[in-house]
Amino acid sequence: MSDDPIGYGQYCPITRAVEVIGERWSLLILRDLLIGSTRFNELARGAPGLSRSLLSKRLRQFERSGLVEHVDDQYLLTPAGHDLLPVVMAIGEWGARWAFGEPEPFELDAELLVWWMHHRFDSTVLPDDRTVFQLRFADDPRLFWIVVEPVGASVCHADPGFEVDVVIRTDLRTMYEVWLGRLPVDAAVRSARLAFEGRRDITRRMGEVLHLSEVAPFVAAATADGTADR
């Protein structure tokens, strides 16, 4: 429940739900829990504008409301928490259709984008036990590495010391547009806004290797029918 002991003072299931998940940052934390983040530091990295103290507070609220269980060092969704998946995705679909459009410069964060992307590399279609991707953004001097192994993927901000298999070259806006489904991968490659360089056995299968954001289908549909740019 909200920290407000009185709440909205309305006996209604929508009101009760808002009191549980309607606080600032709550839905974004739940979004990250629903896509697989379970540890405090992972949740903090997925919400760089959120203070660690407020993140702790929201997670405690989720525990009290029965949305998560704190087991060892993980925050695990309960059945009630998992039941929020269609709710959060429905909000994403509505947002893609009626509240989305051109990005603002302050919304384009390379570190956050790489963090989101690393969850979506599929190790099962890669030929080796370890595959290293390097991301080079034309408008950000930082280099990022994503190391994909069967147990999962990790993000490195310094050279991990392994040979790079594929370099992804682009600019930040293009990568966001591709990631979110506003710009098809093939179109970005054809226009030279995006390039995959390195091992051909991997670069030719990047559509299978890197899955786009979970909301990309909603954005792609809204872009196709023109509602995303209203």
mmCIF file of C-alpha atoms in Angstrom, residues 6-224:
data_model
loop_
_atom_site.group_PDB
_atom_site.id
_atom_site.type_symbol
_atom_site.label_atom_id
_atom_site.label_comp_id
_atom_site.label_asym_id
_atom_site.label_seq_id
_atom_site.Cartn_x
_atom_site.Cartn_y
_atom_site.Cartn_z
ATOM 1 C CA ILE A 6 -5.723 7.078 4.252
ATOM 2 C CA GLY A 7 -5.031 6.627 0.557
ATOM 3 C CA TYR A 8 -7.644 7.835 -1.899
ATOM 4 C CA GLY A 9 -10.584 6.971 0.314
ATOM 5 C CA GLN A 10 -12.434 5.107 -2.434
ATOM 6 C CA TYR A 11 -13.628 1.521 -2.268
ATOM 7 C CA CYS A 12 -12.794 0.416 -5.807
ATOM 8 C CA PRO A 13 -10.373 -2.218 -7.167
ATOM 9 C CA ILE A 14 -8.774 0.336 -9.513
ATOM 10 C CA THR A 15 -8.164 2.627 -6.556
ATOM 11 C CA ARG A 16 -6.645 -0.195 -4.534
ATOM 12 C CA ALA A 17 -4.382 -1.152 -7.452
ATOM 13 C CA VAL A 18 -3.188 2.448 -7.886
ATOM 14 C CA GLU A 19 -2.351 2.575 -4.182
ATOM 15 C CA VAL A 20 -0.067 -0.439 -4.691
ATOM 16 C CA ILE A 21 1.592 0.331 -8.046
ATOM 17 C CA GLY A 22 0.863 3.990 -8.713
ATOM 18 C CA GLU A 23 3.785 5.570 -6.842
ATOM 19 C CA ARG A 24 6.554 7.301 -8.803
ATOM 20 C CA TRP A 25 8.984 4.762 -10.345
ATOM 21 C CA SER A 26 6.862 1.781 -9.274
ATOM 22 C CA LEU A 27 5.785 0.705 -12.756
ATOM 23 C CA LEU A 28 9.303 1.051 -14.147
ATOM 24 C CA ILE A 29 10.724 -1.101 -11.359
ATOM 25 C CA LEU A 30 7.987 -3.656 -12.022
ATOM 26 C CA ARG A 31 8.800 -3.508 -15.752
ATOM 27 C CA ASP A 32 12.384 -4.518 -15.009
ATOM 28 C CA LEU A 33 11.347 -7.237 -12.564
ATOM 29 C CA LEU A 34 8.993 -8.639 -15.184
ATOM 30 C CA ILE A 35 11.710 -8.794 -17.864
ATOM 31 C CA GLY A 36 14.089 -10.679 -15.592
ATOM 32 C CA SER A 37 16.026 -8.377 -13.256
ATOM 33 C CA THR A 38 16.036 -9.855 -9.766
ATOM 34 C CA ARG A 39 18.930 -8.235 -7.897
ATOM 35 C CA PHE A 40 19.074 -4.786 -6.346
ATOM 36 C CA ASN A 41 22.060 -3.627 -8.411
ATOM 37 C CA GLU A 42 20.409 -4.827 -11.624
ATOM 38 C CA LEU A 43 17.278 -2.852 -10.803
ATOM 39 C CA ALA A 44 19.374 0.203 -9.964
ATOM 40 C CA ARG A 45 21.211 0.004 -13.290
ATOM 41 C CA GLY A 46 17.915 -0.192 -15.129
ATOM 42 C CA ALA A 47 16.713 3.038 -13.516
ATOM 43 C CA PRO A 48 19.701 5.415 -13.386
ATOM 44 C CA GLY A 49 17.558 8.387 -12.344
ATOM 45 C CA LEU A 50 16.231 6.548 -9.295
ATOM 46 C CA SER A 51 18.035 6.911 -5.981
ATOM 47 C CA ARG A 52 19.014 3.715 -4.231
ATOM 48 C CA SER A 53 17.120 4.780 -1.117
ATOM 49 C CA LEU A 54 13.888 5.233 -3.074
ATOM 50 C CA LEU A 55 14.445 1.913 -4.843
ATOM 51 C CA SER A 56 14.784 0.228 -1.443
ATOM 52 C CA LYS A 57 11.594 1.922 -0.296
ATOM 53 C CA ARG A 58 9.624 0.799 -3.338
ATOM 54 C CA LEU A 59 10.855 -2.789 -3.019
ATOM 55 C CA ARG A 60 9.794 -2.855 0.626
ATOM 56 C CA GLN A 61 6.367 -1.584 -0.432
ATOM 57 C CA PHE A 62 6.156 -4.356 -3.019
ATOM 58 C CA GLU A 63 7.034 -6.914 -0.354
ATOM 59 C CA ARG A 64 4.351 -5.621 1.990
ATOM 60 C CA SER A 65 1.818 -5.663 -0.849
ATOM 61 C CA GLY A 66 2.676 -9.257 -1.776
ATOM 62 C CA LEU A 67 4.178 -8.498 -5.201
ATOM 63 C CA VAL A 68 7.722 -9.713 -4.472
ATOM 64 C CA GLU A 69 9.556 -11.944 -2.051
ATOM 65 C CA HIS A 70 13.084 -11.084 -0.926
ATOM 66 C CA VAL A 71 14.948 -14.399 -1.030
ATOM 67 C CA ASP A 72 18.682 -14.247 -0.278
ATOM 68 C CA ASP A 73 19.900 -11.457 -2.591
ATOM 69 C CA GLN A 74 17.036 -11.657 -5.075
ATOM 70 C CA TYR A 75 13.649 -10.009 -5.404
ATOM 71 C CA LEU A 76 11.352 -12.642 -6.880
ATOM 72 C CA LEU A 77 7.905 -11.902 -8.205
ATOM 73 C CA THR A 78 5.005 -13.651 -6.554
ATOM 74 C CA PRO A 79 1.978 -14.857 -8.554
ATOM 75 C CA ALA A 80 0.407 -11.450 -7.860
ATOM 76 C CA GLY A 81 3.515 -9.763 -9.276
ATOM 77 C CA HIS A 82 3.601 -11.978 -12.368
ATOM 78 C CA ASP A 83 -0.060 -11.167 -13.004
ATOM 79 C CA LEU A 84 1.000 -7.567 -13.670
ATOM 80 C CA LEU A 85 2.758 -8.543 -16.918
ATOM 81 C CA PRO A 86 -0.278 -7.989 -19.177
ATOM 82 C CA VAL A 87 -1.041 -4.770 -17.297
ATOM 83 C CA VAL A 88 2.445 -3.348 -17.879
ATOM 84 C CA MET A 89 2.513 -4.507 -21.502
ATOM 85 C CA ALA A 90 -0.916 -2.960 -22.087
ATOM 86 C CA ILE A 91 0.420 0.352 -20.785
ATOM 87 C CA GLY A 92 3.377 -0.037 -23.154
ATOM 88 C CA GLU A 93 1.049 -0.712 -26.069
ATOM 89 C CA TRP A 94 -1.079 2.331 -25.248
ATOM 90 C CA GLY A 95 2.044 4.453 -24.828
ATOM 91 C CA ALA A 96 3.410 3.331 -28.189
ATOM 92 C CA ARG A 97 0.148 4.261 -29.876
ATOM 93 C CA TRP A 98 -0.818 7.493 -28.131
ATOM 94 C CA ALA A 99 2.111 8.911 -26.151
ATOM 95 C CA PHE A 100 5.197 8.131 -28.229
ATOM 96 C CA GLY A 101 7.011 10.061 -30.922
ATOM 97 C CA GLU A 102 10.398 11.532 -31.682
ATOM 98 C CA PRO A 103 12.949 11.109 -28.865
ATOM 99 C CA GLU A 104 14.181 14.038 -26.825
ATOM 100 C CA PRO A 105 17.992 14.289 -26.565
ATOM 101 C CA PHE A 106 17.903 13.844 -22.785
ATOM 102 C CA GLU A 107 16.105 10.512 -23.234
ATOM 103 C CA LEU A 108 18.964 8.941 -25.206
ATOM 104 C CA ASP A 109 21.262 7.281 -22.687
ATOM 105 C CA ALA A 110 23.889 4.949 -24.188
ATOM 106 C CA GLU A 111 24.677 3.152 -20.948
ATOM 107 C CA LEU A 112 21.021 2.433 -20.224
ATOM 108 C CA LEU A 113 20.369 1.263 -23.773
ATOM 109 C CA VAL A 114 23.288 -1.173 -23.682
ATOM 110 C CA TRP A 115 22.046 -2.449 -20.309
ATOM 111 C CA TRP A 116 18.598 -3.092 -21.767
ATOM 112 C CA MET A 117 20.064 -4.754 -24.858
ATOM 113 C CA HIS A 118 22.293 -7.195 -23.008
ATOM 114 C CA HIS A 119 19.229 -9.004 -21.605
ATOM 115 C CA ARG A 120 18.074 -9.792 -25.129
ATOM 116 C CA PHE A 121 21.051 -11.593 -26.682
ATOM 117 C CA ASP A 122 20.177 -15.219 -27.407
ATOM 118 C CA SER A 123 23.148 -17.453 -26.604
ATOM 119 C CA THR A 124 21.384 -20.532 -28.026
ATOM 120 C CA VAL A 125 21.898 -19.370 -31.625
ATOM 121 C CA LEU A 126 25.542 -18.358 -31.171
ATOM 122 C CA PRO A 127 28.254 -20.778 -32.353
ATOM 123 C CA ASP A 128 30.591 -20.538 -29.356
ATOM 124 C CA ASP A 129 30.454 -20.682 -25.568
ATOM 125 C CA ARG A 130 31.559 -17.061 -25.423
ATOM 126 C CA THR A 131 30.765 -14.319 -27.958
ATOM 127 C CA VAL A 132 31.918 -10.739 -27.529
ATOM 128 C CA PHE A 133 30.095 -7.772 -29.021
ATOM 129 C CA GLN A 134 31.515 -4.259 -28.993
ATOM 130 C CA LEU A 135 29.216 -1.265 -29.421
ATOM 131 C CA ARG A 136 30.587 1.935 -30.954
ATOM 132 C CA PHE A 137 28.316 4.963 -31.057
ATOM 133 C CA ALA A 138 29.330 7.750 -33.435
ATOM 134 C CA ASP A 139 28.016 10.392 -31.019
ATOM 135 C CA ASP A 140 29.327 8.935 -27.734
ATOM 136 C CA PRO A 141 33.066 8.414 -27.156
ATOM 137 C CA ARG A 142 32.552 5.552 -24.725
ATOM 138 C CA LEU A 143 32.977 1.949 -25.810
ATOM 139 C CA PHE A 144 30.791 -0.847 -24.496
ATOM 140 C CA TRP A 145 31.258 -4.601 -24.600
ATOM 141 C CA ILE A 146 28.588 -7.265 -24.169
ATOM 142 C CA VAL A 147 29.931 -10.718 -23.361
ATOM 143 C CA VAL A 148 27.381 -13.439 -24.098
ATOM 144 C CA GLU A 149 27.830 -16.879 -22.537
ATOM 145 C CA PRO A 150 25.426 -19.793 -21.991
ATOM 146 C CA VAL A 151 24.841 -18.683 -18.384
ATOM 147 C CA GLY A 152 23.889 -15.166 -19.474
ATOM 148 C CA ALA A 153 25.271 -11.883 -20.769
ATOM 149 C CA SER A 154 27.242 -9.158 -19.031
ATOM 150 C CA VAL A 155 28.043 -5.525 -19.845
ATOM 151 C CA CYS A 156 31.616 -4.238 -19.638
ATOM 152 C CA HIS A 157 32.696 -0.598 -19.705
ATOM 153 C CA ALA A 158 36.360 -1.558 -20.039
ATOM 154 C CA ASP A 159 37.965 -4.054 -22.392
ATOM 155 C CA PRO A 160 37.182 -7.510 -20.940
ATOM 156 C CA GLY A 161 40.315 -8.944 -22.557
ATOM 157 C CA PHE A 162 38.575 -11.256 -25.024
ATOM 158 C CA GLU A 163 38.715 -11.061 -28.793
ATOM 159 C CA VAL A 164 35.785 -9.090 -30.217
ATOM 160 C CA ASP A 165 33.608 -11.182 -32.521
ATOM 161 C CA VAL A 166 31.217 -8.479 -33.740
ATOM 162 C CA VAL A 167 31.373 -4.679 -33.704
ATOM 163 C CA ILE A 168 28.039 -2.854 -33.802
ATOM 164 C CA ARG A 169 28.511 0.630 -35.303
ATOM 165 C CA THR A 170 25.734 3.191 -35.253
ATOM 166 C CA ASP A 171 24.633 6.421 -33.624
ATOM 167 C CA LEU A 172 22.635 6.518 -30.429
ATOM 168 C CA ARG A 173 19.342 7.670 -31.922
ATOM 169 C CA THR A 174 19.435 4.991 -34.624
ATOM 170 C CA MET A 175 20.110 2.240 -32.096
ATOM 171 C CA TYR A 176 17.187 3.405 -29.954
ATOM 172 C CA GLU A 177 14.894 3.518 -32.986
ATOM 173 C CA VAL A 178 15.942 0.017 -34.033
ATOM 174 C CA TRP A 179 15.728 -1.336 -30.502
ATOM 175 C CA LEU A 180 12.223 0.048 -29.991
ATOM 176 C CA GLY A 181 10.863 -0.984 -33.386
ATOM 177 C CA ARG A 182 10.571 2.466 -35.003
ATOM 178 C CA LEU A 183 13.205 1.575 -37.615
ATOM 179 C CA PRO A 184 13.557 -1.923 -39.085
ATOM 180 C CA VAL A 185 17.032 -3.436 -38.784
ATOM 181 C CA ASP A 186 17.281 -4.067 -42.533
ATOM 182 C CA ALA A 187 16.363 -0.467 -43.326
ATOM 183 C CA ALA A 188 18.962 0.843 -40.879
ATOM 184 C CA VAL A 189 21.647 -1.376 -42.449
ATOM 185 C CA ARG A 190 20.694 -0.447 -46.020
ATOM 186 C CA SER A 191 20.894 3.255 -45.197
ATOM 187 C CA ALA A 192 24.319 2.766 -43.542
ATOM 188 C CA ARG A 193 22.978 4.032 -40.220
ATOM 189 C CA LEU A 194 23.771 0.665 -38.635
ATOM 190 C CA ALA A 195 26.559 -1.808 -39.382
ATOM 191 C CA PHE A 196 27.517 -5.206 -38.019
ATOM 192 C CA GLU A 197 31.200 -5.932 -38.589
ATOM 193 C CA GLY A 198 33.094 -9.111 -37.819
ATOM 194 C CA ARG A 199 32.375 -12.798 -38.055
ATOM 195 C CA ARG A 200 30.036 -13.482 -40.942
ATOM 196 C CA ASP A 201 28.533 -16.531 -39.265
ATOM 197 C CA ILE A 202 27.239 -14.167 -36.565
ATOM 198 C CA THR A 203 26.614 -10.887 -38.392
ATOM 199 C CA ARG A 204 24.333 -12.526 -40.949
ATOM 200 C CA ARG A 205 22.163 -13.861 -38.102
ATOM 201 C CA MET A 206 21.906 -10.730 -35.947
ATOM 202 C CA GLY A 207 18.145 -10.741 -36.325
ATOM 203 C CA GLU A 208 18.104 -14.038 -34.442
ATOM 204 C CA VAL A 209 20.919 -13.179 -32.030
ATOM 205 C CA LEU A 210 19.598 -9.844 -30.767
ATOM 206 C CA HIS A 211 15.933 -9.797 -29.870
ATOM 207 C CA LEU A 212 14.448 -6.313 -29.808
ATOM 208 C CA SER A 213 12.673 -4.700 -26.864
ATOM 209 C CA GLU A 214 9.535 -6.386 -25.606
ATOM 210 C CA VAL A 215 7.569 -3.282 -26.645
ATOM 211 C CA ALA A 216 9.078 -3.130 -30.152
ATOM 212 C CA PRO A 217 6.054 -4.859 -31.790
ATOM 213 C CA PHE A 218 3.748 -2.201 -30.329
ATOM 214 C CA VAL A 219 5.969 0.647 -31.536
ATOM 215 C CA ALA A 220 6.362 -0.932 -34.977
ATOM 216 C CA ALA A 221 2.585 -1.268 -35.340
ATOM 217 C CA ALA A 222 1.965 2.296 -34.185
ATOM 218 C CA THR A 223 4.674 3.607 -36.516
ATOM 219 C CA ALA A 224 3.181 1.720 -39.438
#
